[in-house]
Amino acid sequence: MVFVTEDKLVAVRDPYGFRPLVMGRRSNGAVVFASETCALDLIDAKYEREVNPGEVVVVDHEGISSLCLLGHREPKQCIFEHIYFALPQSVVYGRSVYESRRLFGEILATESGVDCDVVIAVPDSGVVAALGYAAKAGVPFQQGLIRSHYVGRTFIEPSQKIRDFGVKLKLSPVRQILEGKRVVVVDDSIVRGTTSSKIVRMIKEAGAKEVHMRIASPPIKASCYYGVDTPSSEELISNRMSVEEIRDHIGCDSLAFLEFDSLKKLLGQDSPDFCYACFSGNYPVLPREEKVKRVGDFVDDGLNGSIDNIEGAWVQGPPPIDDDSELVTPLSA
């Protein structure tokens, strides 16, 4: 959080550091805060440091002071900042987002390579990973899908019909690049699977001979409760289907995700400092509410399965925690 009083600017970061928060300074001495470093670049501010997990930074006429809001806990930084949320020109958690995504693509090419004629990306968040894949595979990268920047993010739209229409407006295939080609399509993630199925269909209708999906993250199997409005677990396609079932569902010729172990190996000694709850369901802080995630248009998403556990459009969450002294279930390294 960042907020102001009559004479103070105050920045606070949660004790696990789930979301990033950085501090910078303009040439006139003004202190500024932002969620990622690219925002500092826009206003010609120089990056100074991250706000530490559990820290309160107070800026007033006397200068800058730092308070420890809560005792130090092992950081659990959101890995999805590097996969999707942050812009590639930013440095998040001390790492270049561009470099992370490029390496994700290289790993996919090394571990899940396939014979192809061209590599394309689902813009914009899949572009850097696709560049990494193409460079490692020695295959040309082309803009086979063109994105309109006048349409917002489709995966959070409330209605499936709105999401479907948004996909058609948002992406347009380039037939000259795709026709008669074996195409590798690199995307950052698969959430519900509906967008991916429409992209595959769109590329095949443009004349592609083969479509191979490569996803620059592990399968998303659990909801996020730390600031991201992801769907309920019942709506997440990787929580309901195997990789082969997803491949059949979205209609591509092959499908591969970034291996979870490969992701952690890439992060090296920093690996324990990241939150992987969306991949593992192993939550560093358990949700406290009894009912935690709303199911939007579950049936309209075209997924099969029982919805008996859905009552009144809410999914039952973990039982409430009575003891405030222990809110943490440690993640395995």
CSV table of C-alpha atoms in Angstrom, one decimal:
chain,number,residue,atom,x,y,z
A,1,MET,CA,0.0,0.0,0.0
A,2,VAL,CA,1.0,3.6,-0.6
A,3,PHE,CA,-1.0,6.4,0.9
A,4,VAL,CA,-0.7,10.0,2.0
A,5,THR,CA,-1.6,12.0,5.1
A,6,GLU,CA,-1.4,15.8,5.4
A,7,ASP,CA,2.3,15.8,5.8
A,8,LYS,CA,3.5,12.3,5.1
A,9,LEU,CA,3.9,9.8,2.3
A,10,VAL,CA,3.7,6.2,3.6
A,11,ALA,CA,4.6,2.9,1.8
A,12,VAL,CA,3.9,-0.5,3.3
A,13,ARG,CA,4.7,-4.0,2.0
A,14,ASP,CA,3.2,-7.2,3.4
A,15,PRO,CA,5.4,-9.4,5.5
A,16,TYR,CA,5.8,-12.0,2.8
A,17,GLY,CA,6.5,-9.6,0.0
A,18,PHE,CA,3.9,-11.3,-2.3
A,19,ARG,CA,3.7,-8.2,-4.4
A,20,PRO,CA,6.6,-6.0,-5.5
A,21,LEU,CA,7.1,-2.4,-4.3
A,22,VAL,CA,10.1,-0.2,-5.1
A,23,MET,CA,11.3,3.2,-4.0
A,24,GLY,CA,12.9,5.8,-6.2
A,25,ARG,CA,14.0,9.4,-6.2
A,26,ARG,CA,13.6,12.2,-8.7
A,27,SER,CA,16.3,14.7,-9.5
A,28,ASN,CA,14.6,17.3,-7.3
A,29,GLY,CA,14.9,14.9,-4.3
A,30,ALA,CA,11.3,13.8,-4.3
A,31,VAL,CA,10.8,10.2,-3.1
A,32,VAL,CA,8.4,8.1,-5.2
A,33,PHE,CA,7.1,4.5,-4.9
A,34,ALA,CA,5.8,2.2,-7.6
A,35,SER,CA,4.9,-1.5,-8.1
A,36,GLU,CA,7.7,-2.0,-10.7
A,37,THR,CA,10.7,-0.1,-11.9
A,38,CYS,CA,9.4,0.8,-15.4
A,39,ALA,CA,7.1,3.4,-13.8
A,40,LEU,CA,10.2,5.1,-12.4
A,41,ASP,CA,11.7,5.4,-15.9
A,42,LEU,CA,8.6,7.2,-17.1
A,43,ILE,CA,9.1,10.1,-14.6
A,44,ASP,CA,12.9,10.1,-14.8
A,45,ALA,CA,13.3,8.8,-11.2
A,46,LYS,CA,16.3,6.8,-10.2
A,47,TYR,CA,15.7,3.4,-8.6
A,48,GLU,CA,17.0,3.2,-5.1
A,49,ARG,CA,15.8,-0.1,-3.5
A,50,GLU,CA,12.9,-2.4,-2.9
A,51,VAL,CA,10.6,-1.8,0.1
A,52,ASN,CA,11.4,-4.8,2.3
A,53,PRO,CA,8.7,-7.4,3.2
A,54,GLY,CA,7.0,-6.2,6.4
A,55,GLU,CA,8.6,-2.7,6.2
A,56,VAL,CA,6.8,0.7,6.6
A,57,VAL,CA,8.6,3.6,4.9
A,58,VAL,CA,7.6,7.0,6.0
A,59,VAL,CA,8.6,10.1,4.0
A,60,ASP,CA,8.0,13.6,5.5
A,61,HIS,CA,9.8,17.0,5.7
A,62,GLU,CA,12.4,15.5,8.0
A,63,GLY,CA,13.4,12.8,5.6
A,64,ILE,CA,12.9,9.1,5.3
A,65,SER,CA,12.3,6.7,8.2
A,66,SER,CA,11.8,3.0,8.2
A,67,LEU,CA,9.7,0.9,10.6
A,68,CYS,CA,9.4,-2.9,10.9
A,69,LEU,CA,5.7,-3.6,10.9
A,70,LEU,CA,5.9,-7.3,11.5
A,71,GLY,CA,8.7,-9.7,12.3
A,72,HIS,CA,10.8,-11.1,9.4
A,73,ARG,CA,9.3,-14.1,7.7
A,74,GLU,CA,10.6,-16.0,4.7
A,75,PRO,CA,9.7,-14.0,1.6
A,76,LYS,CA,7.2,-15.5,-0.8
A,77,GLN,CA,7.4,-13.3,-3.9
A,78,CYS,CA,4.8,-13.9,-6.6
A,79,ILE,CA,6.5,-15.8,-9.5
A,80,PHE,CA,3.7,-14.7,-11.8
A,81,GLU,CA,5.2,-11.2,-11.9
A,82,HIS,CA,8.0,-12.6,-14.0
A,83,ILE,CA,5.7,-14.8,-16.0
A,84,TYR,CA,2.9,-12.4,-16.9
A,85,PHE,CA,2.2,-9.3,-14.7
A,86,ALA,CA,5.2,-7.1,-14.9
A,87,LEU,CA,6.4,-5.4,-18.0
A,88,PRO,CA,9.5,-6.9,-19.6
A,89,GLN,CA,11.6,-3.7,-19.1
A,90,SER,CA,11.2,-3.9,-15.3
A,91,VAL,CA,13.4,-5.3,-12.7
A,92,VAL,CA,11.3,-7.2,-10.2
A,93,TYR,CA,12.6,-8.8,-7.0
A,94,GLY,CA,16.1,-7.9,-8.2
A,95,ARG,CA,15.7,-9.9,-11.5
A,96,SER,CA,15.2,-8.6,-15.1
A,97,VAL,CA,11.7,-9.7,-16.2
A,98,TYR,CA,12.9,-9.7,-19.8
A,99,GLU,CA,15.8,-12.1,-19.0
A,100,SER,CA,13.5,-14.4,-17.0
A,101,ARG,CA,11.0,-14.7,-19.9
A,102,ARG,CA,13.7,-15.2,-22.5
A,103,LEU,CA,15.2,-18.1,-20.4
A,104,PHE,CA,11.7,-19.6,-20.0
A,105,GLY,CA,11.5,-19.8,-23.8
A,106,GLU,CA,15.0,-21.3,-24.1
A,107,ILE,CA,14.1,-24.0,-21.6
A,108,LEU,CA,10.9,-24.8,-23.5
A,109,ALA,CA,12.9,-25.2,-26.8
A,110,THR,CA,15.5,-27.4,-25.0
A,111,GLU,CA,13.1,-29.6,-23.1
A,112,SER,CA,10.0,-29.6,-25.4
A,113,GLY,CA,11.3,-28.7,-28.8
A,114,VAL,CA,9.4,-29.8,-32.0
A,115,ASP,CA,10.1,-29.6,-35.7
A,116,CYS,CA,8.5,-26.4,-37.0
A,117,ASP,CA,8.9,-23.7,-39.6
A,118,VAL,CA,8.1,-20.6,-37.6
A,119,VAL,CA,7.7,-19.5,-34.0
A,120,ILE,CA,5.1,-17.0,-33.1
A,121,ALA,CA,3.9,-15.5,-29.8
A,122,VAL,CA,0.5,-14.7,-28.2
A,123,PRO,CA,1.1,-11.0,-27.7
A,124,ASP,CA,2.2,-9.2,-25.7
A,125,SER,CA,3.2,-11.3,-22.7
A,126,GLY,CA,4.4,-14.3,-24.8
A,127,VAL,CA,6.7,-12.3,-27.0
A,128,VAL,CA,9.9,-12.5,-25.0
A,129,ALA,CA,9.6,-16.2,-24.3
A,130,ALA,CA,8.9,-16.8,-28.0
A,131,LEU,CA,12.1,-14.9,-28.9
A,132,GLY,CA,14.0,-17.1,-26.5
A,133,TYR,CA,12.4,-20.2,-27.9
A,134,ALA,CA,13.1,-19.2,-31.5
A,135,ALA,CA,16.8,-18.3,-30.8
A,136,LYS,CA,17.5,-21.5,-29.0
A,137,ALA,CA,15.7,-23.6,-31.6
A,138,GLY,CA,17.2,-21.8,-34.6
A,139,VAL,CA,13.8,-21.1,-36.1
A,140,PRO,CA,12.6,-17.7,-37.4
A,141,PHE,CA,10.4,-15.7,-35.1
A,142,GLN,CA,7.5,-13.9,-36.8
A,143,GLN,CA,4.5,-11.8,-35.7
A,144,GLY,CA,1.9,-14.3,-36.7
A,145,LEU,CA,-0.7,-12.8,-34.4
A,146,ILE,CA,-1.2,-9.0,-34.3
A,147,ARG,CA,-2.8,-7.6,-31.2
A,148,SER,CA,-5.1,-4.6,-31.0
A,149,HIS,CA,-4.2,-2.4,-28.1
A,150,TYR,CA,-7.7,-1.1,-27.8
A,151,VAL,CA,-9.0,-4.2,-26.1
A,152,GLY,CA,-8.4,-5.0,-22.4
A,153,ARG,CA,-7.4,-8.3,-20.8
A,154,THR,CA,-9.9,-11.0,-21.7
A,155,PHE,CA,-9.1,-13.6,-19.0
A,156,ILE,CA,-10.7,-11.5,-16.2
A,157,GLU,CA,-13.9,-10.5,-18.2
A,158,PRO,CA,-17.0,-11.6,-16.2
A,159,SER,CA,-18.8,-13.3,-19.1
A,160,GLN,CA,-17.5,-16.1,-21.4
A,161,LYS,CA,-19.4,-14.5,-24.3
A,162,ILE,CA,-17.6,-11.2,-23.7
A,163,ARG,CA,-14.2,-13.0,-23.4
A,164,ASP,CA,-14.9,-14.8,-26.7
A,165,PHE,CA,-15.7,-11.6,-28.5
A,166,GLY,CA,-12.7,-9.9,-26.9
A,167,VAL,CA,-10.4,-12.6,-28.2
A,168,LYS,CA,-11.6,-12.0,-31.8
A,169,LEU,CA,-11.1,-8.2,-31.4
A,170,LYS,CA,-7.8,-8.5,-29.6
A,171,LEU,CA,-5.9,-10.9,-31.9
A,172,SER,CA,-5.7,-11.1,-35.7
A,173,PRO,CA,-3.7,-13.8,-37.6
A,174,VAL,CA,-1.3,-13.0,-40.4
A,175,ARG,CA,-2.2,-15.6,-43.1
A,176,GLN,CA,1.0,-14.9,-45.1
A,177,ILE,CA,3.1,-16.1,-42.2
A,178,LEU,CA,1.0,-19.0,-41.1
A,179,GLU,CA,-0.4,-20.6,-44.2
A,180,GLY,CA,1.1,-24.1,-44.9
A,181,LYS,CA,3.5,-23.8,-41.9
A,182,ARG,CA,4.2,-25.9,-38.9
A,183,VAL,CA,3.8,-23.3,-36.2
A,184,VAL,CA,5.0,-23.1,-32.6
A,185,VAL,CA,2.8,-20.7,-30.6
A,186,VAL,CA,4.4,-19.5,-27.3
A,187,ASP,CA,2.1,-18.1,-24.6
A,188,ASP,CA,2.7,-17.2,-21.0
A,189,SER,CA,0.0,-19.4,-19.4
A,190,ILE,CA,-3.3,-21.2,-19.8
A,191,VAL,CA,-6.0,-20.3,-17.3
A,192,ARG,CA,-9.4,-21.5,-18.4
A,193,GLY,CA,-8.3,-22.8,-21.8
A,194,THR,CA,-11.0,-20.9,-23.8
A,195,THR,CA,-8.7,-18.3,-25.1
A,196,SER,CA,-6.1,-20.9,-26.2
A,197,SER,CA,-8.7,-23.0,-28.0
A,198,LYS,CA,-9.8,-19.9,-30.0
A,199,ILE,CA,-6.2,-19.0,-30.8
A,200,VAL,CA,-5.5,-22.5,-32.1
A,201,ARG,CA,-8.7,-22.4,-34.2
A,202,MET,CA,-7.8,-19.0,-35.6
A,203,ILE,CA,-4.3,-20.1,-36.6
A,204,LYS,CA,-5.6,-23.2,-38.3
A,205,GLU,CA,-8.3,-21.3,-40.1
A,206,ALA,CA,-5.4,-19.0,-41.4
A,207,GLY,CA,-4.0,-22.1,-43.1
A,208,ALA,CA,-1.4,-23.4,-40.6
A,209,LYS,CA,-0.5,-27.1,-41.2
A,210,GLU,CA,0.3,-27.8,-37.6
A,211,VAL,CA,-0.1,-25.8,-34.4
A,212,HIS,CA,2.1,-26.6,-31.4
A,213,MET,CA,1.4,-24.8,-28.1
A,214,ARG,CA,4.3,-24.1,-25.8
A,215,ILE,CA,3.5,-22.5,-22.4
A,216,ALA,CA,6.2,-20.5,-20.5
A,217,SER,CA,4.9,-21.5,-17.1
A,218,PRO,CA,3.9,-24.6,-15.3
A,219,PRO,CA,0.2,-25.6,-15.3
A,220,ILE,CA,-2.0,-23.3,-13.1
A,221,LYS,CA,-3.9,-25.6,-10.8
A,222,ALA,CA,-4.9,-23.4,-7.8
A,223,SER,CA,-6.4,-20.0,-7.2
A,224,CYS,CA,-4.4,-17.0,-5.9
A,225,TYR,CA,-5.5,-15.2,-2.7
A,226,TYR,CA,-2.6,-12.7,-2.6
A,227,GLY,CA,-3.8,-9.9,-4.9
A,228,VAL,CA,-4.7,-11.6,-8.2
A,229,ASP,CA,-8.2,-12.1,-9.3
A,230,THR,CA,-7.8,-15.6,-10.8
A,231,PRO,CA,-10.8,-17.8,-11.2
A,232,SER,CA,-11.8,-20.5,-8.8
A,233,SER,CA,-9.8,-23.8,-8.9
A,234,GLU,CA,-12.8,-25.5,-10.5
A,235,GLU,CA,-12.5,-23.1,-13.5
A,236,LEU,CA,-8.8,-23.7,-14.0
A,237,ILE,CA,-8.4,-26.2,-16.8
A,238,SER,CA,-5.1,-27.6,-15.5
A,239,ASN,CA,-6.8,-28.5,-12.3
A,240,ARG,CA,-9.4,-30.6,-14.2
A,241,MET,CA,-7.5,-32.1,-17.0
A,242,SER,CA,-4.2,-33.7,-17.9
A,243,VAL,CA,-1.8,-32.1,-20.4
A,244,GLU,CA,-3.0,-34.5,-23.1
A,245,GLU,CA,-6.7,-33.8,-22.2
A,246,ILE,CA,-6.0,-30.1,-22.5
A,247,ARG,CA,-4.2,-30.6,-25.8
A,248,ASP,CA,-7.3,-32.4,-27.1
A,249,HIS,CA,-9.6,-29.8,-25.6
A,250,ILE,CA,-7.9,-26.8,-27.3
A,251,GLY,CA,-7.3,-28.6,-30.5
A,252,CYS,CA,-3.5,-28.2,-31.0
A,253,ASP,CA,-1.1,-30.8,-32.4
A,254,SER,CA,1.1,-30.8,-29.3
A,255,LEU,CA,1.2,-29.0,-26.0
A,256,ALA,CA,4.0,-28.6,-23.4
A,257,PHE,CA,4.3,-26.5,-20.3
A,258,LEU,CA,7.5,-25.2,-18.6
A,259,GLU,CA,8.4,-27.9,-16.1
A,260,PHE,CA,8.0,-26.8,-12.5
A,261,ASP,CA,11.4,-28.3,-11.5
A,262,SER,CA,13.1,-26.5,-14.4
A,263,LEU,CA,11.6,-23.2,-13.2
A,264,LYS,CA,12.9,-23.7,-9.7
A,265,LYS,CA,16.3,-24.7,-11.0
A,266,LEU,CA,16.5,-21.5,-13.1
A,267,LEU,CA,15.8,-19.4,-10.0
A,268,GLY,CA,18.6,-21.2,-8.2
A,269,GLN,CA,19.3,-20.1,-4.6
A,270,ASP,CA,16.4,-17.6,-4.8
A,271,SER,CA,13.9,-20.4,-5.5
A,272,PRO,CA,12.7,-20.7,-1.8
A,273,ASP,CA,11.8,-17.0,-1.8
A,274,PHE,CA,9.1,-17.3,-4.4
A,275,CYS,CA,5.4,-18.3,-4.0
A,276,TYR,CA,4.3,-21.1,-6.3
A,277,ALA,CA,0.8,-21.6,-4.8
A,278,CYS,CA,-0.9,-21.3,-8.2
A,279,PHE,CA,1.1,-24.3,-9.5
A,280,SER,CA,1.1,-26.4,-6.3
A,281,GLY,CA,-1.9,-25.4,-4.2
A,282,ASN,CA,0.6,-25.2,-1.3
A,283,TYR,CA,-0.3,-21.8,0.3
A,284,PRO,CA,2.2,-20.0,2.4
A,285,VAL,CA,-0.7,-18.2,4.1
A,286,LEU,CA,-4.0,-20.1,4.2
A,287,PRO,CA,-7.2,-18.2,3.2
A,288,ARG,CA,-9.1,-17.2,6.3
A,289,GLU,CA,-12.6,-16.9,4.9
A,290,GLU,CA,-14.7,-20.0,4.8
A,291,LYS,CA,-15.9,-19.2,1.2
A,292,VAL,CA,-13.2,-17.7,-0.8
A,293,LYS,CA,-13.6,-17.8,-4.6
A,294,ARG,CA,-16.6,-17.0,-6.7
A,295,VAL,CA,-17.3,-19.1,-9.7
A,296,GLY,CA,-18.2,-16.9,-12.7
A,297,ASP,CA,-19.7,-18.6,-15.7
A,298,PHE,CA,-18.3,-22.1,-14.9
A,299,VAL,CA,-20.7,-24.0,-17.2
A,300,ASP,CA,-20.2,-21.6,-20.1
A,301,ASP,CA,-16.4,-22.2,-20.1
A,302,GLY,CA,-17.1,-25.6,-21.8
A,303,LEU,CA,-15.4,-27.6,-19.1
A,304,ASN,CA,-16.8,-30.9,-18.0
A,305,GLY,CA,-17.2,-32.1,-14.4
A,306,SER,CA,-19.3,-32.0,-11.3
A,307,ILE,CA,-20.4,-28.7,-9.9
A,308,ASP,CA,-21.9,-30.2,-6.8
A,309,ASN,CA,-19.4,-28.5,-4.6
A,310,ILE,CA,-20.6,-25.1,-5.8
A,311,GLU,CA,-23.3,-23.6,-3.6
A,312,GLY,CA,-24.8,-20.1,-4.3
A,313,ALA,CA,-22.0,-19.3,-6.8
A,314,TRP,CA,-19.3,-19.7,-4.2
A,315,VAL,CA,-16.6,-22.4,-3.8
A,316,GLN,CA,-16.0,-23.8,-0.4
A,317,GLY,CA,-12.6,-22.8,0.9
A,318,PRO,CA,-10.3,-24.2,3.6
A,319,PRO,CA,-11.8,-24.1,7.1
A,320,PRO,CA,-11.1,-20.9,9.1
A,321,ILE,CA,-8.0,-20.7,11.2
A,322,ASP,CA,-8.7,-20.1,14.9
A,323,ASP,CA,-5.2,-19.5,16.1
A,324,ASP,CA,-3.8,-16.2,14.9
A,325,SER,CA,-0.4,-17.0,16.1
A,326,GLU,CA,0.3,-19.5,13.3
A,327,LEU,CA,-0.9,-18.6,9.8
A,328,VAL,CA,1.8,-20.2,7.8
A,329,THR,CA,2.1,-23.6,6.1
A,330,PRO,CA,5.8,-23.7,5.0
A,331,LEU,CA,6.4,-24.5,1.4
A,332,SER,CA,8.8,-27.2,0.5
A,333,ALA,CA,12.0,-26.0,-1.1
